[in-house]
Amino acid sequence: MAAFYAGFPETVPIRTVNRKCSSGLQAVADVAASIKAGFYEVGIGAGLESMTVNSRAWVGDVNPKVYLFFSSFNLFQKVKHFQKAQDCLLPMGVTSENVAHRFSVTRGEQDQAAVDSHRKAAAASASGRFKDEIIPVATKIVDPKTGDEKPTIVSVDDGIRPNTSLADLGKLKAVFKKDGTTTAGNSSQVSDGAAAVLLMKRGVAMLKGLPILGVFRAFVVVGVDPATMGVGPAVAIPAAVKAAGLDLEDIDLFEINEAFASQFVYCCKKLELDLQKINVNGGAIAIGHPLGTTGARCVATLLHEMKRRGRDCRFGVVSMCIGTGMGAAAVFESGDGSDELCNAGKSKATISYPRIHDSRI
């Protein structure tokens, strides 16, 4: 239905992807892989989410046999055996508390990360740095009391709070655990959004005279403990960078999704990353984390920022944690990079990859 609404003819095939928080990035990776395999030459990896319309609570069920093992004291060993399966059902905020507790991420560190996110996003929005990646959308606001409709145009991210301060955040109570540290202020927002990434072979882009924003170099998904799913980027980023034939020192820019400040702070510290390279235009705490959208949105933000920085910014990484215990990461090269990574890293990559020439909506 979305494809028809967007104007695509019935001859264009589509499919949906669900990898929770990395669905948008997974869609981009799937298109890149299919182009590389020769299945087609042009594809769109897109993501969308309306968290204000759809309930945040899962209302489904799981195989009753799983619960059977929890119901009898005589089957205690079975309970122990399926603990990780049970952990897959933990609320994400609880996993945030687990990360903070297990890896000693303080409330102060989390609140500071939130302040930084809003500060950077506010500066980026005010200076027009998001302008090239956001397509204005005409919509309407409906007054819930009167039903009156007011037309409006959405052209900026409206969750950014420029005046966010440590003092204000410090007043907020923990949401998921008594005496915990995860609050509404240092977590990603409930947001609506959509983003799309157009990929194609370099030859096709050149034939059509289209600008090339970047090159898709590598993609990796890893598994981690479901109870601390937020650590995913700390494992996925090194794996993706290695797959691209690079070292962490070769990466000039990172977009690491701020699902929760606890996991964001931990991943940055664990990888010993330069904070000046990470989420330079703010992250999900300020911009929002519409689950299906985030991966594609981060690609758009990364590629446009790399373009602004020019030759001094060659390689970038997008990464996020994934509910139920995973992490995803992808490596991009800015502009129309050569197929061989001849000036970076200790190893070489010699595969032709799809080119990206347009992004976020």
PDB file of C-alpha atoms in Angstrom, residues 82-357:
ATOM      1  CA  PHE A  82      15.643 -21.414  29.272  1.00  0.00           C
ATOM      2  CA  GLN A  83      16.639 -18.305  31.228  1.00  0.00           C
ATOM      3  CA  LYS A  84      17.989 -16.548  28.134  1.00  0.00           C
ATOM      4  CA  ALA A  85      14.763 -17.260  26.274  1.00  0.00           C
ATOM      5  CA  GLN A  86      12.894 -15.703  29.182  1.00  0.00           C
ATOM      6  CA  ASP A  87      15.256 -12.701  29.060  1.00  0.00           C
ATOM      7  CA  CYS A  88      14.171 -12.047  25.475  1.00  0.00           C
ATOM      8  CA  LEU A  89      10.846 -10.859  26.919  1.00  0.00           C
ATOM      9  CA  LEU A  90      12.412  -8.307  29.263  1.00  0.00           C
ATOM     10  CA  PRO A  91      11.241  -4.704  28.776  1.00  0.00           C
ATOM     11  CA  MET A  92      13.974  -2.726  27.044  1.00  0.00           C
ATOM     12  CA  GLY A  93      14.166  -0.306  29.960  1.00  0.00           C
ATOM     13  CA  VAL A  94      15.018  -3.191  32.260  1.00  0.00           C
ATOM     14  CA  THR A  95      17.878  -4.204  29.970  1.00  0.00           C
ATOM     15  CA  SER A  96      19.090  -0.612  30.184  1.00  0.00           C
ATOM     16  CA  GLU A  97      19.175  -0.874  33.957  1.00  0.00           C
ATOM     17  CA  ASN A  98      21.030  -4.165  33.632  1.00  0.00           C
ATOM     18  CA  VAL A  99      23.705  -2.530  31.485  1.00  0.00           C
ATOM     19  CA  ALA A 100      24.057   0.396  33.889  1.00  0.00           C
ATOM     20  CA  HIS A 101      24.373  -1.927  36.887  1.00  0.00           C
ATOM     21  CA  ARG A 102      26.621  -4.552  35.319  1.00  0.00           C
ATOM     22  CA  PHE A 103      29.035  -2.070  33.736  1.00  0.00           C
ATOM     23  CA  SER A 104      28.875   0.719  36.322  1.00  0.00           C
ATOM     24  CA  VAL A 105      27.389   3.442  34.127  1.00  0.00           C
ATOM     25  CA  THR A 106      26.369   6.229  36.495  1.00  0.00           C
ATOM     26  CA  ARG A 107      23.227   8.357  36.436  1.00  0.00           C
ATOM     27  CA  GLY A 108      25.426  11.396  35.934  1.00  0.00           C
ATOM     28  CA  GLU A 109      27.045   9.904  32.830  1.00  0.00           C
ATOM     29  CA  GLN A 110      23.655   9.040  31.389  1.00  0.00           C
ATOM     30  CA  ASP A 111      22.152  12.467  32.017  1.00  0.00           C
ATOM     31  CA  GLN A 112      25.225  14.155  30.554  1.00  0.00           C
ATOM     32  CA  ALA A 113      24.892  12.044  27.395  1.00  0.00           C
ATOM     33  CA  ALA A 114      21.268  13.190  27.126  1.00  0.00           C
ATOM     34  CA  VAL A 115      22.213  16.859  27.516  1.00  0.00           C
ATOM     35  CA  ASP A 116      24.904  16.458  24.863  1.00  0.00           C
ATOM     36  CA  SER A 117      22.457  14.794  22.473  1.00  0.00           C
ATOM     37  CA  HIS A 118      19.943  17.639  22.721  1.00  0.00           C
ATOM     38  CA  ARG A 119      22.653  20.298  22.557  1.00  0.00           C
ATOM     39  CA  LYS A 120      24.213  18.884  19.383  1.00  0.00           C
ATOM     40  CA  ALA A 121      20.867  18.198  17.723  1.00  0.00           C
ATOM     41  CA  ALA A 122      19.629  21.699  18.508  1.00  0.00           C
ATOM     42  CA  ALA A 123      22.762  23.245  17.011  1.00  0.00           C
ATOM     43  CA  ALA A 124      22.515  21.058  13.908  1.00  0.00           C
ATOM     44  CA  SER A 125      18.843  21.871  13.386  1.00  0.00           C
ATOM     45  CA  ALA A 126      19.302  25.623  13.948  1.00  0.00           C
ATOM     46  CA  SER A 127      22.184  25.780  11.482  1.00  0.00           C
ATOM     47  CA  GLY A 128      20.273  23.862   8.799  1.00  0.00           C
ATOM     48  CA  ARG A 129      22.482  20.785   8.824  1.00  0.00           C
ATOM     49  CA  PHE A 130      19.436  18.502   8.557  1.00  0.00           C
ATOM     50  CA  LYS A 131      17.909  20.451   5.691  1.00  0.00           C
ATOM     51  CA  ASP A 132      19.394  18.312   2.901  1.00  0.00           C
ATOM     52  CA  GLU A 133      18.223  15.061   4.451  1.00  0.00           C
ATOM     53  CA  ILE A 134      14.675  15.979   5.462  1.00  0.00           C
ATOM     54  CA  ILE A 135      11.834  16.239   2.975  1.00  0.00           C
ATOM     55  CA  PRO A 136       9.024  18.450   4.370  1.00  0.00           C
ATOM     56  CA  VAL A 137       5.757  16.547   4.850  1.00  0.00           C
ATOM     57  CA  ALA A 138       2.357  18.244   4.640  1.00  0.00           C
ATOM     58  CA  THR A 139      -0.057  16.920   7.237  1.00  0.00           C
ATOM     59  CA  LYS A 140      -2.683  18.115   9.705  1.00  0.00           C
ATOM     60  CA  ILE A 141      -3.073  18.462  13.438  1.00  0.00           C
ATOM     61  CA  VAL A 142      -6.406  17.378  14.890  1.00  0.00           C
ATOM     62  CA  ASP A 143      -7.589  18.903  18.138  1.00  0.00           C
ATOM     63  CA  PRO A 144      -8.623  15.892  20.288  1.00  0.00           C
ATOM     64  CA  LYS A 145     -11.302  17.931  22.071  1.00  0.00           C
ATOM     65  CA  THR A 146     -13.003  19.731  19.193  1.00  0.00           C
ATOM     66  CA  GLY A 147     -11.978  17.628  16.209  1.00  0.00           C
ATOM     67  CA  ASP A 148     -10.852  20.779  14.387  1.00  0.00           C
ATOM     68  CA  GLU A 149      -8.150  20.200  11.796  1.00  0.00           C
ATOM     69  CA  LYS A 150      -5.216  22.523  11.256  1.00  0.00           C
ATOM     70  CA  PRO A 151      -2.890  22.024   8.247  1.00  0.00           C
ATOM     71  CA  THR A 152       0.837  22.066   8.977  1.00  0.00           C
ATOM     72  CA  ILE A 153       4.158  21.185   7.370  1.00  0.00           C
ATOM     73  CA  VAL A 154       6.633  19.056   9.297  1.00  0.00           C
ATOM     74  CA  SER A 155      10.170  19.971   8.254  1.00  0.00           C
ATOM     75  CA  VAL A 156      12.195  19.546  11.453  1.00  0.00           C
ATOM     76  CA  ASP A 157      12.579  16.938  14.174  1.00  0.00           C
ATOM     77  CA  ASP A 158      10.249  18.157  16.898  1.00  0.00           C
ATOM     78  CA  GLY A 159      11.591  16.192  19.852  1.00  0.00           C
ATOM     79  CA  ILE A 160      14.722  18.307  20.275  1.00  0.00           C
ATOM     80  CA  ARG A 161      14.822  20.279  23.536  1.00  0.00           C
ATOM     81  CA  PRO A 162      17.567  22.945  23.306  1.00  0.00           C
ATOM     82  CA  ASN A 163      17.220  23.957  26.974  1.00  0.00           C
ATOM     83  CA  THR A 164      17.735  20.487  28.444  1.00  0.00           C
ATOM     84  CA  SER A 165      20.000  20.709  31.505  1.00  0.00           C
ATOM     85  CA  LEU A 166      21.547  18.370  34.038  1.00  0.00           C
ATOM     86  CA  ALA A 167      19.522  20.066  36.752  1.00  0.00           C
ATOM     87  CA  ASP A 168      16.242  19.375  34.989  1.00  0.00           C
ATOM     88  CA  LEU A 169      17.137  15.785  34.126  1.00  0.00           C
ATOM     89  CA  GLY A 170      18.248  15.182  37.689  1.00  0.00           C
ATOM     90  CA  LYS A 171      14.685  15.796  38.894  1.00  0.00           C
ATOM     91  CA  LEU A 172      13.280  12.887  36.882  1.00  0.00           C
ATOM     92  CA  LYS A 173      12.563   9.589  38.603  1.00  0.00           C
ATOM     93  CA  ALA A 174      13.753   6.200  37.364  1.00  0.00           C
ATOM     94  CA  VAL A 175      11.045   4.461  35.341  1.00  0.00           C
ATOM     95  CA  PHE A 176      11.952   0.782  35.280  1.00  0.00           C
ATOM     96  CA  LYS A 177      13.615   0.061  38.605  1.00  0.00           C
ATOM     97  CA  LYS A 178      13.410   1.444  42.118  1.00  0.00           C
ATOM     98  CA  ASP A 179      16.556   3.447  42.753  1.00  0.00           C
ATOM     99  CA  GLY A 180      17.501   2.871  39.107  1.00  0.00           C
ATOM    100  CA  THR A 181      19.117   5.316  36.691  1.00  0.00           C
ATOM    101  CA  THR A 182      17.089   5.029  33.464  1.00  0.00           C
ATOM    102  CA  THR A 183      14.614   7.899  33.144  1.00  0.00           C
ATOM    103  CA  ALA A 184      12.400   9.418  30.477  1.00  0.00           C
ATOM    104  CA  GLY A 185      15.082  12.050  30.009  1.00  0.00           C
ATOM    105  CA  ASN A 186      18.037   9.771  29.283  1.00  0.00           C
ATOM    106  CA  SER A 187      16.142   7.339  27.042  1.00  0.00           C
ATOM    107  CA  SER A 188      15.173   7.601  23.379  1.00  0.00           C
ATOM    108  CA  GLN A 189      11.834   9.182  22.632  1.00  0.00           C
ATOM    109  CA  VAL A 190       8.484   7.802  21.529  1.00  0.00           C
ATOM    110  CA  SER A 191       8.488   9.070  17.948  1.00  0.00           C
ATOM    111  CA  ASP A 192       6.987   8.747  14.491  1.00  0.00           C
ATOM    112  CA  GLY A 193       9.202   8.814  11.418  1.00  0.00           C
ATOM    113  CA  ALA A 194      10.194   7.425   8.059  1.00  0.00           C
ATOM    114  CA  ALA A 195      13.424   7.252   6.080  1.00  0.00           C
ATOM    115  CA  ALA A 196      14.559   5.776   2.775  1.00  0.00           C
ATOM    116  CA  VAL A 197      17.917   4.988   1.177  1.00  0.00           C
ATOM    117  CA  LEU A 198      18.242   4.559  -2.573  1.00  0.00           C
ATOM    118  CA  LEU A 199      21.007   2.195  -3.699  1.00  0.00           C
ATOM    119  CA  MET A 200      22.237   1.188  -7.149  1.00  0.00           C
ATOM    120  CA  LYS A 201      25.259   0.055  -9.069  1.00  0.00           C
ATOM    121  CA  ARG A 202      27.800   2.758  -9.704  1.00  0.00           C
ATOM    122  CA  GLY A 203      27.430   2.321 -13.470  1.00  0.00           C
ATOM    123  CA  VAL A 204      23.682   2.842 -13.286  1.00  0.00           C
ATOM    124  CA  ALA A 205      24.074   5.985 -11.167  1.00  0.00           C
ATOM    125  CA  MET A 206      26.634   7.397 -13.569  1.00  0.00           C
ATOM    126  CA  LEU A 207      24.465   6.566 -16.581  1.00  0.00           C
ATOM    127  CA  LYS A 208      21.563   8.423 -15.001  1.00  0.00           C
ATOM    128  CA  GLY A 209      23.774  11.348 -14.001  1.00  0.00           C
ATOM    129  CA  LEU A 210      22.948  10.963 -10.310  1.00  0.00           C
ATOM    130  CA  PRO A 211      25.227  12.196  -7.503  1.00  0.00           C
ATOM    131  CA  ILE A 212      26.777   9.482  -5.336  1.00  0.00           C
ATOM    132  CA  LEU A 213      26.777  10.147  -1.612  1.00  0.00           C
ATOM    133  CA  GLY A 214      28.582   7.022  -0.525  1.00  0.00           C
ATOM    134  CA  VAL A 215      29.582   3.401  -0.916  1.00  0.00           C
ATOM    135  CA  PHE A 216      28.138   0.529   1.125  1.00  0.00           C
ATOM    136  CA  ARG A 217      31.193  -1.390   2.347  1.00  0.00           C
ATOM    137  CA  ALA A 218      30.215  -3.934   5.015  1.00  0.00           C
ATOM    138  CA  PHE A 219      27.421  -5.118   7.301  1.00  0.00           C
ATOM    139  CA  VAL A 220      27.481  -7.391  10.358  1.00  0.00           C
ATOM    140  CA  VAL A 221      24.905  -8.553  12.903  1.00  0.00           C
ATOM    141  CA  VAL A 222      26.073 -10.189  16.137  1.00  0.00           C
ATOM    142  CA  GLY A 223      24.319 -11.863  19.038  1.00  0.00           C
ATOM    143  CA  VAL A 224      24.703 -10.778  22.681  1.00  0.00           C
ATOM    144  CA  ASP A 225      23.093 -11.509  26.048  1.00  0.00           C
ATOM    145  CA  PRO A 226      19.376 -10.563  25.802  1.00  0.00           C
ATOM    146  CA  ALA A 227      19.448  -9.222  29.367  1.00  0.00           C
ATOM    147  CA  THR A 228      22.023  -6.619  28.312  1.00  0.00           C
ATOM    148  CA  MET A 229      21.048  -6.237  24.668  1.00  0.00           C
ATOM    149  CA  GLY A 230      22.287  -2.629  24.659  1.00  0.00           C
ATOM    150  CA  VAL A 231      25.925  -3.719  24.416  1.00  0.00           C
ATOM    151  CA  GLY A 232      25.312  -4.841  20.809  1.00  0.00           C
ATOM    152  CA  PRO A 233      27.212  -1.986  19.101  1.00  0.00           C
ATOM    153  CA  ALA A 234      30.329  -2.661  21.188  1.00  0.00           C
ATOM    154  CA  VAL A 235      30.526  -6.099  19.565  1.00  0.00           C
ATOM    155  CA  ALA A 236      29.071  -5.353  16.125  1.00  0.00           C
ATOM    156  CA  ILE A 237      31.196  -2.295  15.294  1.00  0.00           C
ATOM    157  CA  PRO A 238      34.604  -4.011  15.506  1.00  0.00           C
ATOM    158  CA  ALA A 239      33.238  -6.961  13.493  1.00  0.00           C
ATOM    159  CA  ALA A 240      31.873  -4.734  10.711  1.00  0.00           C
ATOM    160  CA  VAL A 241      35.016  -2.617  10.567  1.00  0.00           C
ATOM    161  CA  LYS A 242      37.129  -5.756  10.283  1.00  0.00           C
ATOM    162  CA  ALA A 243      34.841  -7.094   7.545  1.00  0.00           C
ATOM    163  CA  ALA A 244      35.489  -3.893   5.582  1.00  0.00           C
ATOM    164  CA  GLY A 245      39.245  -4.432   5.843  1.00  0.00           C
ATOM    165  CA  LEU A 246      39.693  -1.502   8.206  1.00  0.00           C
ATOM    166  CA  ASP A 247      40.676  -0.694  11.774  1.00  0.00           C
ATOM    167  CA  LEU A 248      38.657   1.368  14.257  1.00  0.00           C
ATOM    168  CA  GLU A 249      41.215   4.151  13.857  1.00  0.00           C
ATOM    169  CA  ASP A 250      40.255   4.420  10.175  1.00  0.00           C
ATOM    170  CA  ILE A 251      36.661   5.417  10.978  1.00  0.00           C
ATOM    171  CA  ASP A 252      36.113   9.166  10.844  1.00  0.00           C
ATOM    172  CA  LEU A 253      32.481   9.334  11.958  1.00  0.00           C
ATOM    173  CA  PHE A 254      30.045   7.187  13.949  1.00  0.00           C
ATOM    174  CA  GLU A 255      26.253   7.168  14.202  1.00  0.00           C
ATOM    175  CA  ILE A 256      25.513   4.978  17.232  1.00  0.00           C
ATOM    176  CA  ASN A 257      21.835   4.823  18.117  1.00  0.00           C
ATOM    177  CA  GLU A 258      21.036   6.183  21.557  1.00  0.00           C
ATOM    178  CA  ALA A 259      18.352   3.694  22.538  1.00  0.00           C
ATOM    179  CA  PHE A 260      19.283   4.413  26.146  1.00  0.00           C
ATOM    180  CA  ALA A 261      22.060   6.593  27.482  1.00  0.00           C
ATOM    181  CA  SER A 262      23.320   3.678  29.585  1.00  0.00           C
ATOM    182  CA  GLN A 263      24.122   1.470  26.617  1.00  0.00           C
ATOM    183  CA  PHE A 264      25.359   4.358  24.472  1.00  0.00           C
ATOM    184  CA  VAL A 265      27.822   5.468  27.158  1.00  0.00           C
ATOM    185  CA  TYR A 266      28.990   1.905  27.751  1.00  0.00           C
ATOM    186  CA  CYS A 267      29.611   1.157  24.061  1.00  0.00           C
ATOM    187  CA  CYS A 268      31.585   4.358  23.523  1.00  0.00           C
ATOM    188  CA  LYS A 269      33.723   3.675  26.592  1.00  0.00           C
ATOM    189  CA  LYS A 270      34.211   0.004  25.783  1.00  0.00           C
ATOM    190  CA  LEU A 271      35.500   0.774  22.275  1.00  0.00           C
ATOM    191  CA  GLU A 272      37.486   3.799  23.526  1.00  0.00           C
ATOM    192  CA  LEU A 273      36.038   5.953  20.757  1.00  0.00           C
ATOM    193  CA  ASP A 274      36.779   9.631  20.267  1.00  0.00           C
ATOM    194  CA  LEU A 275      33.611  11.416  21.416  1.00  0.00           C
ATOM    195  CA  GLN A 276      34.248  14.125  18.819  1.00  0.00           C
ATOM    196  CA  LYS A 277      33.470  11.532  16.127  1.00  0.00           C
ATOM    197  CA  ILE A 278      30.206  10.195  17.580  1.00  0.00           C
ATOM    198  CA  ASN A 279      26.692  11.490  16.883  1.00  0.00           C
ATOM    199  CA  VAL A 280      28.027  14.933  16.059  1.00  0.00           C
ATOM    200  CA  ASN A 281      24.496  16.124  15.221  1.00  0.00           C
ATOM    201  CA  GLY A 282      22.834  14.537  18.218  1.00  0.00           C
ATOM    202  CA  GLY A 283      21.198  11.142  18.492  1.00  0.00           C
ATOM    203  CA  ALA A 284      17.997   9.311  19.326  1.00  0.00           C
ATOM    204  CA  ILE A 285      17.625  10.830  22.793  1.00  0.00           C
ATOM    205  CA  ALA A 286      17.015  14.160  21.049  1.00  0.00           C
ATOM    206  CA  ILE A 287      15.937  13.199  17.530  1.00  0.00           C
ATOM    207  CA  GLY A 288      13.884  10.132  18.422  1.00  0.00           C
ATOM    208  CA  HIS A 289      14.036   6.405  17.772  1.00  0.00           C
ATOM    209  CA  PRO A 290      11.084   5.298  15.602  1.00  0.00           C
ATOM    210  CA  LEU A 291      12.167   1.662  15.704  1.00  0.00           C
ATOM    211  CA  GLY A 292      11.826   0.673  12.055  1.00  0.00           C
ATOM    212  CA  THR A 293      13.099   4.023  10.829  1.00  0.00           C
ATOM    213  CA  THR A 294      16.293   4.513  12.813  1.00  0.00           C
ATOM    214  CA  GLY A 295      18.700   2.472  10.674  1.00  0.00           C
ATOM    215  CA  ALA A 296      17.855   4.277   7.450  1.00  0.00           C
ATOM    216  CA  ARG A 297      17.722   7.644   9.234  1.00  0.00           C
ATOM    217  CA  CYS A 298      21.204   7.142  10.657  1.00  0.00           C
ATOM    218  CA  VAL A 299      22.547   6.307   7.196  1.00  0.00           C
ATOM    219  CA  ALA A 300      21.135   9.561   5.852  1.00  0.00           C
ATOM    220  CA  THR A 301      22.538  11.609   8.725  1.00  0.00           C
ATOM    221  CA  LEU A 302      25.939   9.946   8.434  1.00  0.00           C
ATOM    222  CA  LEU A 303      26.318  10.350   4.663  1.00  0.00           C
ATOM    223  CA  HIS A 304      25.270  13.987   4.597  1.00  0.00           C
ATOM    224  CA  GLU A 305      27.640  14.862   7.435  1.00  0.00           C
ATOM    225  CA  MET A 306      30.468  13.001   5.681  1.00  0.00           C
ATOM    226  CA  LYS A 307      29.751  14.993   2.530  1.00  0.00           C
ATOM    227  CA  ARG A 308      29.921  18.259   4.494  1.00  0.00           C
ATOM    228  CA  ARG A 309      33.298  17.316   5.948  1.00  0.00           C
ATOM    229  CA  GLY A 310      34.782  16.501   2.565  1.00  0.00           C
ATOM    230  CA  ARG A 311      38.025  14.614   2.056  1.00  0.00           C
ATOM    231  CA  ASP A 312      38.893  14.575   5.741  1.00  0.00           C
ATOM    232  CA  CYS A 313      35.971  12.213   6.364  1.00  0.00           C
ATOM    233  CA  ARG A 314      36.271   9.016   4.334  1.00  0.00           C
ATOM    234  CA  PHE A 315      34.757   6.198   6.400  1.00  0.00           C
ATOM    235  CA  GLY A 316      31.706   6.116   8.646  1.00  0.00           C
ATOM    236  CA  VAL A 317      29.814   3.569  10.745  1.00  0.00           C
ATOM    237  CA  VAL A 318      26.144   3.171  11.632  1.00  0.00           C
ATOM    238  CA  SER A 319      25.322   0.883  14.547  1.00  0.00           C
ATOM    239  CA  MET A 320      22.551   0.048  17.007  1.00  0.00           C
ATOM    240  CA  CYS A 321      21.522  -2.476  19.647  1.00  0.00           C
ATOM    241  CA  ILE A 322      18.589  -4.774  18.946  1.00  0.00           C
ATOM    242  CA  GLY A 323      15.908  -6.082  21.297  1.00  0.00           C
ATOM    243  CA  THR A 324      16.204  -9.789  22.257  1.00  0.00           C
ATOM    244  CA  GLY A 325      19.994  -9.563  22.192  1.00  0.00           C
ATOM    245  CA  MET A 326      21.760  -8.443  19.015  1.00  0.00           C
ATOM    246  CA  GLY A 327      23.804  -5.615  17.583  1.00  0.00           C
ATOM    247  CA  ALA A 328      24.124  -4.417  13.980  1.00  0.00           C
ATOM    248  CA  ALA A 329      26.722  -2.256  12.278  1.00  0.00           C
ATOM    249  CA  ALA A 330      27.460  -1.122   8.733  1.00  0.00           C
ATOM    250  CA  VAL A 331      30.473   0.634   7.215  1.00  0.00           C
ATOM    251  CA  PHE A 332      30.164   3.324   4.543  1.00  0.00           C
ATOM    252  CA  GLU A 333      32.695   5.188   2.436  1.00  0.00           C
ATOM    253  CA  SER A 334      31.928   8.756   1.454  1.00  0.00           C
ATOM    254  CA  GLY A 335      31.498   9.784  -2.168  1.00  0.00           C
ATOM    255  CA  ASP A 336      32.265   7.636  -5.173  1.00  0.00           C
ATOM    256  CA  GLY A 337      35.104   5.720  -3.531  1.00  0.00           C
ATOM    257  CA  SER A 338      37.224   3.282  -5.500  1.00  0.00           C
ATOM    258  CA  ASP A 339      36.518  -0.415  -5.060  1.00  0.00           C
ATOM    259  CA  GLU A 340      39.878  -1.028  -3.416  1.00  0.00           C
ATOM    260  CA  LEU A 341      40.538   0.430   0.004  1.00  0.00           C
ATOM    261  CA  CYS A 342      44.114   1.277  -0.868  1.00  0.00           C
ATOM    262  CA  ASN A 343      44.818   4.057   1.621  1.00  0.00           C
ATOM    263  CA  ALA A 344      43.287   2.843   4.846  1.00  0.00           C
ATOM    264  CA  GLY A 345      43.710  -0.066   7.207  1.00  0.00           C
ATOM    265  CA  LYS A 346      46.159  -2.913   7.156  1.00  0.00           C
ATOM    266  CA  SER A 347      44.110  -5.072   4.803  1.00  0.00           C
ATOM    267  CA  LYS A 348      42.475  -4.493   1.450  1.00  0.00           C
ATOM    268  CA  ALA A 349      38.891  -4.961   0.228  1.00  0.00           C
ATOM    269  CA  THR A 350      38.531  -5.456  -3.509  1.00  0.00           C
ATOM    270  CA  ILE A 351      34.826  -6.101  -3.987  1.00  0.00           C
ATOM    271  CA  SER A 352      32.548  -3.794  -5.941  1.00  0.00           C
ATOM    272  CA  TYR A 353      29.785  -2.469  -3.687  1.00  0.00           C
ATOM    273  CA  PRO A 354      26.502  -0.676  -4.352  1.00  0.00           C
ATOM    274  CA  ARG A 355      26.520   3.122  -4.418  1.00  0.00           C
ATOM    275  CA  ILE A 356      24.145   5.268  -2.418  1.00  0.00           C
ATOM    276  CA  HIS A 357      22.939   8.561  -3.804  1.00  0.00           C
TER     277      HIS A 357
END
